[in-house]
GROMACS .gro file of C-alpha atoms in nm:
model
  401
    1UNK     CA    1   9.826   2.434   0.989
    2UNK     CA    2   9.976   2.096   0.901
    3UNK     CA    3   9.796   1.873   0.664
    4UNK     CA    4   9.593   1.656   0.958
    5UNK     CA    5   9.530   1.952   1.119
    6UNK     CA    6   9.339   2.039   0.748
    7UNK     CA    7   9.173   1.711   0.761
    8UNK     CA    8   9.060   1.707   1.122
    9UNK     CA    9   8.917   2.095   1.025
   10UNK     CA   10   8.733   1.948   0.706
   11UNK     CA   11   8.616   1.591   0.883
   12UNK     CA   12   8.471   1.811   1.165
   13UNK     CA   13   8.306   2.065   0.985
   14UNK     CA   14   8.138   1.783   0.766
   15UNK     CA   15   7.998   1.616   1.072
   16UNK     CA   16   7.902   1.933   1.278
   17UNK     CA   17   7.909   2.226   1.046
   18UNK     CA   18   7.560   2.434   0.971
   19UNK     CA   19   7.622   2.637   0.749
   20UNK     CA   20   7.433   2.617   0.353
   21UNK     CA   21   7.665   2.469   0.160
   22UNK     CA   22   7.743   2.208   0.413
   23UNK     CA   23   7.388   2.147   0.424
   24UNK     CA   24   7.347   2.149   0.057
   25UNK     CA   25   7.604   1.883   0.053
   26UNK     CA   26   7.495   1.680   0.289
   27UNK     CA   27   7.158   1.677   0.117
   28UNK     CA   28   7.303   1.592  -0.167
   29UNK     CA   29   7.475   1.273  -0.017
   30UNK     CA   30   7.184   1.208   0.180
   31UNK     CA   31   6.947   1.132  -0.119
   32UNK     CA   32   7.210   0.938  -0.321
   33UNK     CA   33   7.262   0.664  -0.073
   34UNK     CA   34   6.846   0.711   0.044
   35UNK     CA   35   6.788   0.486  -0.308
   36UNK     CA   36   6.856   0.188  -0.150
   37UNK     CA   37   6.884   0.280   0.250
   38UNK     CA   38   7.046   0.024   0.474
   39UNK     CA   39   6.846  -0.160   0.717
   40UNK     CA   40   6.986  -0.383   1.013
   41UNK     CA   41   6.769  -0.600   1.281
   42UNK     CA   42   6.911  -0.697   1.564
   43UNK     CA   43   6.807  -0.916   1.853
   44UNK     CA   44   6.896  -1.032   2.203
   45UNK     CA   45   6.925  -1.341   2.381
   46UNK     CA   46   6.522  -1.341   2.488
   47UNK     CA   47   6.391  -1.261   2.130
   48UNK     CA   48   6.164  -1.089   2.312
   49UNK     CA   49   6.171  -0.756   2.137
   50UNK     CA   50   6.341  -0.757   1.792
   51UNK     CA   51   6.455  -0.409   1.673
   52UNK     CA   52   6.508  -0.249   1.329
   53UNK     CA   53   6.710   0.035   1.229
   54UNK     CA   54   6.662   0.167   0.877
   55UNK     CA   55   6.796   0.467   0.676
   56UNK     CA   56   7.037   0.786   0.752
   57UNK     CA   57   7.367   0.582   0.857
   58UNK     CA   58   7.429   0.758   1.148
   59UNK     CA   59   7.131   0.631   1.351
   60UNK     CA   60   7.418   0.328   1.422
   61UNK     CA   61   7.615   0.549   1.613
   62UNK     CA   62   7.324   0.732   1.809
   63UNK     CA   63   6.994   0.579   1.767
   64UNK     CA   64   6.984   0.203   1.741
   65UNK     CA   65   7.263   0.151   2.052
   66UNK     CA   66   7.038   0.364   2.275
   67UNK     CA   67   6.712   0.162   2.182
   68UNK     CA   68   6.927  -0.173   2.232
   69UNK     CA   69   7.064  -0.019   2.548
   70UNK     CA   70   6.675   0.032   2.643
   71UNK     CA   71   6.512  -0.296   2.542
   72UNK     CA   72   6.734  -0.449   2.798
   73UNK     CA   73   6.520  -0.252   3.075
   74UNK     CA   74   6.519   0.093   3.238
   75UNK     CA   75   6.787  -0.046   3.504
   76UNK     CA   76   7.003  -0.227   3.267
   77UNK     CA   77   7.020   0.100   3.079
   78UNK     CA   78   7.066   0.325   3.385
   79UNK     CA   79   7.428   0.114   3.452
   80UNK     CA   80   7.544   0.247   3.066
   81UNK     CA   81   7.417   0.574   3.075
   82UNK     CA   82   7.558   0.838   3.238
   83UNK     CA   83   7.664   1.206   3.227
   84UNK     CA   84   7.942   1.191   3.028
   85UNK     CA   85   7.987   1.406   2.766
   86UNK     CA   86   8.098   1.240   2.457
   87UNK     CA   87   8.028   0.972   2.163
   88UNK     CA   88   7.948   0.642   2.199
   89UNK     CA   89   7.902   0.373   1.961
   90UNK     CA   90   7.835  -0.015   1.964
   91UNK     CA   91   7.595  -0.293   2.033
   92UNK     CA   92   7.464  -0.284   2.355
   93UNK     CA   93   7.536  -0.548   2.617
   94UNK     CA   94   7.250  -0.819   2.621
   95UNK     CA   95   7.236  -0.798   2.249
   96UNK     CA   96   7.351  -1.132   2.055
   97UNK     CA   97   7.340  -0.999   1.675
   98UNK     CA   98   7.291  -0.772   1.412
   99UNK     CA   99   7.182  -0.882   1.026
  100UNK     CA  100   7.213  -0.581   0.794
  101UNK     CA  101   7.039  -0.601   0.418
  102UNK     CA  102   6.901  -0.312   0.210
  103UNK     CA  103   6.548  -0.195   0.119
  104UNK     CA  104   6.377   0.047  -0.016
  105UNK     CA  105   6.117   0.339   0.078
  106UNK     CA  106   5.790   0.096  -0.100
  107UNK     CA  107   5.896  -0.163   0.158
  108UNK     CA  108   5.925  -0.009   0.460
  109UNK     CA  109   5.613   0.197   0.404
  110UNK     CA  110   5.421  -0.139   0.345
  111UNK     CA  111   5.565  -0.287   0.704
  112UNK     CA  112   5.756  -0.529   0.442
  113UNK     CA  113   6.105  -0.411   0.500
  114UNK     CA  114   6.257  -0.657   0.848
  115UNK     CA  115   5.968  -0.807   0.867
  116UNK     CA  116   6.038  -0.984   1.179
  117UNK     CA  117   6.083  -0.662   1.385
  118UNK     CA  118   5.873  -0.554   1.637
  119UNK     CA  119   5.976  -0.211   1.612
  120UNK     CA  120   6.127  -0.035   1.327
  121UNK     CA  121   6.280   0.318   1.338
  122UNK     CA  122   6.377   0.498   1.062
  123UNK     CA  123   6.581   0.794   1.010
  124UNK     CA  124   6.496   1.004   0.714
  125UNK     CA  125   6.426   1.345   0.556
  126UNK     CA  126   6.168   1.570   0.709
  127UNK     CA  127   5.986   1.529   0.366
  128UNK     CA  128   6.031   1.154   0.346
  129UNK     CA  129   5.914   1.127   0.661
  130UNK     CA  130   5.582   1.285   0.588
  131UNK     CA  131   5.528   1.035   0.277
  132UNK     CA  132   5.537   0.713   0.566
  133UNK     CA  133   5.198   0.603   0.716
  134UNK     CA  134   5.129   0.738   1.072
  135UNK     CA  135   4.917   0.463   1.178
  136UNK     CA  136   5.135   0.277   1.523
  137UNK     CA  137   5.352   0.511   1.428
  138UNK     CA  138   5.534   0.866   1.606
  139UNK     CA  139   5.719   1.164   1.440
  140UNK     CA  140   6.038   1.256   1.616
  141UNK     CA  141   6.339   1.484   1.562
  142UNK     CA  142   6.665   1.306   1.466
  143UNK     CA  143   6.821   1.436   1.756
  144UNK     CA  144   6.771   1.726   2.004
  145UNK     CA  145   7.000   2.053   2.081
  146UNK     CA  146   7.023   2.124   2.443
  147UNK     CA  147   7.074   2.494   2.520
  148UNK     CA  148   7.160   2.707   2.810
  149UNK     CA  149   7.148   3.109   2.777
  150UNK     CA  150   7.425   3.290   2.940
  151UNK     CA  151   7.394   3.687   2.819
  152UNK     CA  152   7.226   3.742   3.136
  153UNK     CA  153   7.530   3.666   3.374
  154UNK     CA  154   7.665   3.419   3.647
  155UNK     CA  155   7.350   3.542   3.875
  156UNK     CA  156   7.089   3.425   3.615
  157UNK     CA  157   7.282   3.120   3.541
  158UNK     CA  158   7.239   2.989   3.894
  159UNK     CA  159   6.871   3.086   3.943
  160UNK     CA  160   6.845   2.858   3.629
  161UNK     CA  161   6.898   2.581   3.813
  162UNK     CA  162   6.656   2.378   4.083
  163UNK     CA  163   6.655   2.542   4.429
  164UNK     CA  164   6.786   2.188   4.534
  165UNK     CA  165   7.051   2.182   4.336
  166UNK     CA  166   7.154   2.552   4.373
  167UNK     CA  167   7.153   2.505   4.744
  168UNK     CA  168   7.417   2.183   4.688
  169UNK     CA  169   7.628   2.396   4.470
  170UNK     CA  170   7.676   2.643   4.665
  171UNK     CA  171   7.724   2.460   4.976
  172UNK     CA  172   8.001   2.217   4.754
  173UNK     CA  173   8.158   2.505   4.629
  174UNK     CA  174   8.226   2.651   4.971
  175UNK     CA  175   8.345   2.289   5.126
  176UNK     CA  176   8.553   2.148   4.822
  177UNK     CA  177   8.688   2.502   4.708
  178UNK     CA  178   8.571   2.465   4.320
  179UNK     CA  179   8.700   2.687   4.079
  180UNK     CA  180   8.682   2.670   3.715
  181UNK     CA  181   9.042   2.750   3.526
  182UNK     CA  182   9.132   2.749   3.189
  183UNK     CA  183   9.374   2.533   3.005
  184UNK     CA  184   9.574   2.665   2.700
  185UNK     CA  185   9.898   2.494   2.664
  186UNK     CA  186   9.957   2.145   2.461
  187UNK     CA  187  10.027   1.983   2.833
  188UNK     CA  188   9.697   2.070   2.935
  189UNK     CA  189   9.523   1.952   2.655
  190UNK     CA  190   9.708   1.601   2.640
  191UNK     CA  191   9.646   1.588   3.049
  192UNK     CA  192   9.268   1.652   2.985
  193UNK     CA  193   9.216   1.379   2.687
  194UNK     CA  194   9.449   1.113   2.864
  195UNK     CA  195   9.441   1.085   3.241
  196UNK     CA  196   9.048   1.274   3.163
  197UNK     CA  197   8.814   1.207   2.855
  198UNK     CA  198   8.975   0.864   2.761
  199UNK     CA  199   8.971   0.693   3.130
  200UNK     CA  200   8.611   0.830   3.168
  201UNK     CA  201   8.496   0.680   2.827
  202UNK     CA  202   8.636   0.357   2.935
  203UNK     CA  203   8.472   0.330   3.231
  204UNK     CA  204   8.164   0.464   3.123
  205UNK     CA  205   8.103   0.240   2.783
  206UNK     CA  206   8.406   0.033   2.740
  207UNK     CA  207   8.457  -0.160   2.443
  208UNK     CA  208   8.131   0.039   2.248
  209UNK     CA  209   8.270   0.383   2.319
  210UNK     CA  210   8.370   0.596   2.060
  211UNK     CA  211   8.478   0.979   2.062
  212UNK     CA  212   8.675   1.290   1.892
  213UNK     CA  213   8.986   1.115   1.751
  214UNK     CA  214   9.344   1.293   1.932
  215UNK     CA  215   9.390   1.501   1.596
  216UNK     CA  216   9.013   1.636   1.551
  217UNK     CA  217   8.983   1.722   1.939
  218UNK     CA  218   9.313   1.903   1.953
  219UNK     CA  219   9.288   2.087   1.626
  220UNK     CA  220   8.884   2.141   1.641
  221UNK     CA  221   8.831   2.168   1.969
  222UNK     CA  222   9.136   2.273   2.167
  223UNK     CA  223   9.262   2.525   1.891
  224UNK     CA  224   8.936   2.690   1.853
  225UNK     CA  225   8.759   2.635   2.238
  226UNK     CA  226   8.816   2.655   2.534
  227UNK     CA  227   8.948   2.338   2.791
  228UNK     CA  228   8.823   2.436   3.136
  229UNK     CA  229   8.934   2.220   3.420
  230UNK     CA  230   8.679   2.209   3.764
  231UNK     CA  231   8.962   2.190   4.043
  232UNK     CA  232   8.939   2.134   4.395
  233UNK     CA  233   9.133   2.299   4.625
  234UNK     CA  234   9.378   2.341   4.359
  235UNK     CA  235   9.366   2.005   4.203
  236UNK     CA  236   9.233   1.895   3.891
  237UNK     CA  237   8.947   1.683   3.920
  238UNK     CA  238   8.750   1.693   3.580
  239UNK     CA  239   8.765   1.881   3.311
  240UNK     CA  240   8.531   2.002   2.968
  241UNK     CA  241   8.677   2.049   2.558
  242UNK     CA  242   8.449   2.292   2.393
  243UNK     CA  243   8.477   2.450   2.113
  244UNK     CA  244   8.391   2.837   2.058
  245UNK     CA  245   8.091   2.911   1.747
  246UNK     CA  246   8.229   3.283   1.695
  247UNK     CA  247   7.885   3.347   1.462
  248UNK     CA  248   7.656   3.295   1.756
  249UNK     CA  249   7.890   3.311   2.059
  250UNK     CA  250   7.781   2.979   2.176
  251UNK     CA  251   8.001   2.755   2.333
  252UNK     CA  252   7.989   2.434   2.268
  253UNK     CA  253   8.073   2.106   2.501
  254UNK     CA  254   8.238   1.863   2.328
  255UNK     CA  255   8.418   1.586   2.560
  256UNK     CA  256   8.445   1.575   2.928
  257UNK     CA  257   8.596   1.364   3.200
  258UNK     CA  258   8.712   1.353   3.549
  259UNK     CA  259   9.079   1.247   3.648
  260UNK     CA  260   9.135   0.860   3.566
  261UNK     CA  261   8.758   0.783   3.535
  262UNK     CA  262   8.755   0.742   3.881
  263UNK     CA  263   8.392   0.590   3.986
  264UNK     CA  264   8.385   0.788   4.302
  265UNK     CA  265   8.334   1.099   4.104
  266UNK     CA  266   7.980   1.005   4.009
  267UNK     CA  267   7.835   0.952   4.293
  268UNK     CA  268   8.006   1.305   4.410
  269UNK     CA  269   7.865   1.657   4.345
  270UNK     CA  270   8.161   1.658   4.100
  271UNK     CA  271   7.926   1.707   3.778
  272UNK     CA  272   7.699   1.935   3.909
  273UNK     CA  273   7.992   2.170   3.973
  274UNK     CA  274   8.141   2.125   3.643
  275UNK     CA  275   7.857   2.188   3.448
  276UNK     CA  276   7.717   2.522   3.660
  277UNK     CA  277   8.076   2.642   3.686
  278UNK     CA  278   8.142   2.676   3.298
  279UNK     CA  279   7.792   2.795   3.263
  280UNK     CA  280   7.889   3.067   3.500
  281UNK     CA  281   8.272   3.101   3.315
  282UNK     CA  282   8.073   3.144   2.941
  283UNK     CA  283   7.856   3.422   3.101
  284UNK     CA  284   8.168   3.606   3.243
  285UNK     CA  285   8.318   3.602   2.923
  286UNK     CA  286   8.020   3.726   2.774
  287UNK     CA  287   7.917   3.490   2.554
  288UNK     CA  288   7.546   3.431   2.451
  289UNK     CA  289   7.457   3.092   2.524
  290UNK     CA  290   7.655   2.715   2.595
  291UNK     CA  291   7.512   2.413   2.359
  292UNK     CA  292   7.521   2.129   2.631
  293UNK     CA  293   7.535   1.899   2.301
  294UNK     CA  294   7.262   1.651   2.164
  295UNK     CA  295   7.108   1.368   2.278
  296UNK     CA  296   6.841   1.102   2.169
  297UNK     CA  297   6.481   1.227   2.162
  298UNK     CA  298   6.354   1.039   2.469
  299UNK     CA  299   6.268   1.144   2.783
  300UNK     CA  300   6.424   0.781   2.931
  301UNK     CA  301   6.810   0.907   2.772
  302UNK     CA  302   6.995   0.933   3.106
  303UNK     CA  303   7.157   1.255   2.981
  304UNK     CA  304   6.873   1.437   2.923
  305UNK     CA  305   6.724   1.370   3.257
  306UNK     CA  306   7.051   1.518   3.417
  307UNK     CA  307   7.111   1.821   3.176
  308UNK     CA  308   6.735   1.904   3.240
  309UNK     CA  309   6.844   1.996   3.622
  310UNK     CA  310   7.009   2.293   3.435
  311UNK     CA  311   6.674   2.422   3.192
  312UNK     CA  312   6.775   2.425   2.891
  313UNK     CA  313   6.604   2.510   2.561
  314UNK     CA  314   6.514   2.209   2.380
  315UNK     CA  315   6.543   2.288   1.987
  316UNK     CA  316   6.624   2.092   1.669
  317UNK     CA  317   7.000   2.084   1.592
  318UNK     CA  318   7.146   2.373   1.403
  319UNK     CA  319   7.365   2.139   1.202
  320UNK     CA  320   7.206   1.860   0.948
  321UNK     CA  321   7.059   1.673   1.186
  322UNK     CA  322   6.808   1.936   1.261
  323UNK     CA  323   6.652   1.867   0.932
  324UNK     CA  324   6.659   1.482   0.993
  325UNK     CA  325   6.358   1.319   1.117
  326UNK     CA  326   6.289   0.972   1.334
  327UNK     CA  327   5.976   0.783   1.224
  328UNK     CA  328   5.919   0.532   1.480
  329UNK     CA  329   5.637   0.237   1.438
  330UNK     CA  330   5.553  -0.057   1.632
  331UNK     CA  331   5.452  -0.385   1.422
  332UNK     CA  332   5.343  -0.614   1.616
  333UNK     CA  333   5.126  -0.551   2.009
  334UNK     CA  334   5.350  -0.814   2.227
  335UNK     CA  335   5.410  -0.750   2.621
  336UNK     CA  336   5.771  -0.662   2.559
  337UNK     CA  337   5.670  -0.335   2.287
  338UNK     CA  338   5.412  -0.237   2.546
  339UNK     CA  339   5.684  -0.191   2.820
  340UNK     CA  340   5.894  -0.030   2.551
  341UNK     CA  341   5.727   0.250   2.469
  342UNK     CA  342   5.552   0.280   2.809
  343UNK     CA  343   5.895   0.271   2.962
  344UNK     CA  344   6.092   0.551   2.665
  345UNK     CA  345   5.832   0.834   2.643
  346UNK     CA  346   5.969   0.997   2.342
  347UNK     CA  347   5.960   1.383   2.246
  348UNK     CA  348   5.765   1.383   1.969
  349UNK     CA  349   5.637   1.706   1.691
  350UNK     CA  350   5.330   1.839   1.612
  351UNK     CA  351   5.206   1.990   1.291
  352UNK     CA  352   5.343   2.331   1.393
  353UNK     CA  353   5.679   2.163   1.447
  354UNK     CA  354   5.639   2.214   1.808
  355UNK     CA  355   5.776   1.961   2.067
  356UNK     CA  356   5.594   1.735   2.295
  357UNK     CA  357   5.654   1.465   2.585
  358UNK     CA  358   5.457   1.212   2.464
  359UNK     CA  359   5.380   0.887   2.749
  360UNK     CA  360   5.255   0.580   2.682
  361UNK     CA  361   4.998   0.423   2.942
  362UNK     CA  362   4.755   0.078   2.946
  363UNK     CA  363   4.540  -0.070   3.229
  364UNK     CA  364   4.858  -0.265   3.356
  365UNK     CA  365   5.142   0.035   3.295
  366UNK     CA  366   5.086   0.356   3.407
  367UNK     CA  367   5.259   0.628   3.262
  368UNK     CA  368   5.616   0.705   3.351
  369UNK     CA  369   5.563   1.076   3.470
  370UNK     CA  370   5.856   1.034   3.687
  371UNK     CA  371   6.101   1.088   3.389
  372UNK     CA  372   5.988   1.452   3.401
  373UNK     CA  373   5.988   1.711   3.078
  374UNK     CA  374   5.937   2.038   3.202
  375UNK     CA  375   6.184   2.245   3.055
  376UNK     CA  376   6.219   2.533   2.801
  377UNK     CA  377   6.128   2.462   2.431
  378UNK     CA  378   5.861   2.173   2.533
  379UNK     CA  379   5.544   2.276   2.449
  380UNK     CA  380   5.336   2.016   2.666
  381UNK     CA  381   5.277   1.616   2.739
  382UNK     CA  382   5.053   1.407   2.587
  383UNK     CA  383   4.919   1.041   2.721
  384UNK     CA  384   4.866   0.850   2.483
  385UNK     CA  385   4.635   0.493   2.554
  386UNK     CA  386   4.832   0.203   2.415
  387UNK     CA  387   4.550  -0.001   2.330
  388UNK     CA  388   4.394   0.254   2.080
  389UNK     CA  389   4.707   0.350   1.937
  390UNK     CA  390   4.832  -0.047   1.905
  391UNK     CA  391   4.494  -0.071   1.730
  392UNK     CA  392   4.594   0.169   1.451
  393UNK     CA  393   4.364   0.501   1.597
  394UNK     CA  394   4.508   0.790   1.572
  395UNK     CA  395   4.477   0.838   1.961
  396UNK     CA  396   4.501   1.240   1.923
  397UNK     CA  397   4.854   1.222   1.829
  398UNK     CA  398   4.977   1.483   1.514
  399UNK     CA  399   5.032   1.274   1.237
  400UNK     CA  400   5.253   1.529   1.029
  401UNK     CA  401   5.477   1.848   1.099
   0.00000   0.00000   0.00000
């Protein structure tokens, strides 16, 4: 392997590796820059809702965006989030700034750290977390693992998903003549991540997307995967990078895209037969299970909602986000943080480190049941009054894991 094939290998398995002694490591680095931890407000034209984002770095590439993305409203949001597959990374449009400082653990458990926020999340250890106050405040995972079983074959893949949506997919599949076909030489790879995964991105998140780097997705991903192109009648229409975890024959989706981006293959069955026809590939190869990759815990994430059609097991992350927490607490009871968190039910933890769909509901805003939950590895859905939890009660919500 040449020497940035070596340093895609290491950068990847630093990010994404689970294993102890990447864990140990990351640990390590974890409380060394938690002296001091980062915090960053930012705002939006309105100054309606001011947001804070404090702690583990990498709640700028995944958490704050999405909560940005949201405060601009649950349509706003819906035009940004989509089912691609991939990274993204940026300010959200609508917001006008961002102000980053430090502070420190004393200050943001006394509400003194951004003080002009109206919310303030913070990403931290599981054991930090259980040191902050849990009055206005919820306990969330970092991020969440989406997983699909396979070891039961093709057959038990489709029953997984809705009768609705089985009934499409079959019918597409007859009418468009899917098949799912593998990719394995260099050509295929560069056709995927250029006329693919980079057009899609583009369209998708523009100038705030972000994803695996040429080097890291051909060396990481391509050399130890599986590329597997959806085609139509013969023709290449999208396509999925995943790479292969030989420990617990899982595979893993990475990056996907359809040809060029083009728009008219969103409001097509196109994604629906992508996803259920690798499903179906994995289980013919007999692998155990495919990681449809992580997401934000809230019910309101857009990719959630769609990967949800296919039941998957909600879990904590294998990697070192799984040991990551989200403390989230509102500061101040405005109009704006009532639609918030009435409109971004989050999936919250209980003291048995179980997880919840947890809705928020007043007089004026009933809950959002629409955004559904139902899926494996939720244990349930709470509705929780806005007005006693504003108030600082604990409104029957689990304070600790």
């Amino acid at each position: 392997m040449r020497l940035d094939g070596w340093w895609a290998e290491g950068h990847y398995v630093w990010r994404t590796g689970s294993g102890p002694l990447v864990g140990g490591a990351h640990r390590l680095v974890d409380a060394a820059g938690a002296l001091r931890p980062p915090v960053t407000v930012s705002r939006d034209a309105s100054g309606a809702l001011p947001l804070a984002y404090a702690g583990h770095p990498d709640g700028l590439t995944y958490l704050l965006p999405f909560l940005e993305e949201r405060r601009a409203g649950p349509a706003a949001a819906h035009r940004t989030e989509q089912t691609t597959a991939g990274t993204t990374v940026g300010t959200a449009a609508g917001t006008t700034g961002r102000t980053t400082g430090r502070t420190t653990w004393r200050q943001i458990a006394a509400d003194a750290a951004a003080p002009d926020a109206d919310l303030i999340a913070v990403g931290c250890s599981h054991r930090r977390a259980l040191s902050l106050p849990t009055d206005r405040a919820l306990l969330l995972p970092f991020r969440l693992s989406l997983v699909v079983p396979v070891h039961d074959g093709p057959e038990a893949v489709r029953r997984r998903v809705s009768r609705k949506d089985r009934q499409q997919y079959a019918r597409e599949r007859e009418r468009r003549a899917w098949n799912v076909v593998p990719g394995t030489a260099d050509a295929d790879f560069a056709y995927f991540y250029r006329r693919m995964h980079l057009p899609t991105m583009a369209s998708r998140h523009g100038e705030s997307a972000r994803s695996e780097s040429p080097s890291v997705a051909y060396h990481c991903l391509f050399r130890h995967g599986a590329l597997l192109f959806l085609t139509e009648a013969g023709r290449r229409v999208a396509g999925m990078l995943c790479r292969y975890e030989p420990a617990t024959r899982t595979l893993v989706i990475r990056l996907a895209g359809v040809l060029d981006g083009a728009e008219g293959h969103y409001r097509s069955p196109t994604y629906l037969g992508l996803y259920v026809g690798v499903l179906e590939w994995a289980a013919r190869q007999g692998l155990s299970a495919v990681n449809l990759s992580g997401c934000e815990p809230f019910l309101s994430k857009g990719i959630f909602q769609y990967k949800r059609k296919l039941h998957p097991r909600v879990t904590l992350p294998a990697d070192h986000f799984g040991g990551k927490r989200l403390w989230l607490r509102a500061r101040r009871d405005t109009p704006a943080l009532r639609d918030f968190l009435v409109d971004n039910p989050a999936i919250t933890l209980d003291e048995g480190g179980r997880l919840h769909a947890t809705y928020f509901h007043d007089a004026d805003r009933p809950a959002r049941t629409g955004l559904r939950w139902r899926t494996p590895g939720l244990a349930g859905q709470r509705l929780v009054d806005l007005d006693a939890f504003l108030a600082g009660a604990p409104a029957d919500l689990p304070a600790r894991v």
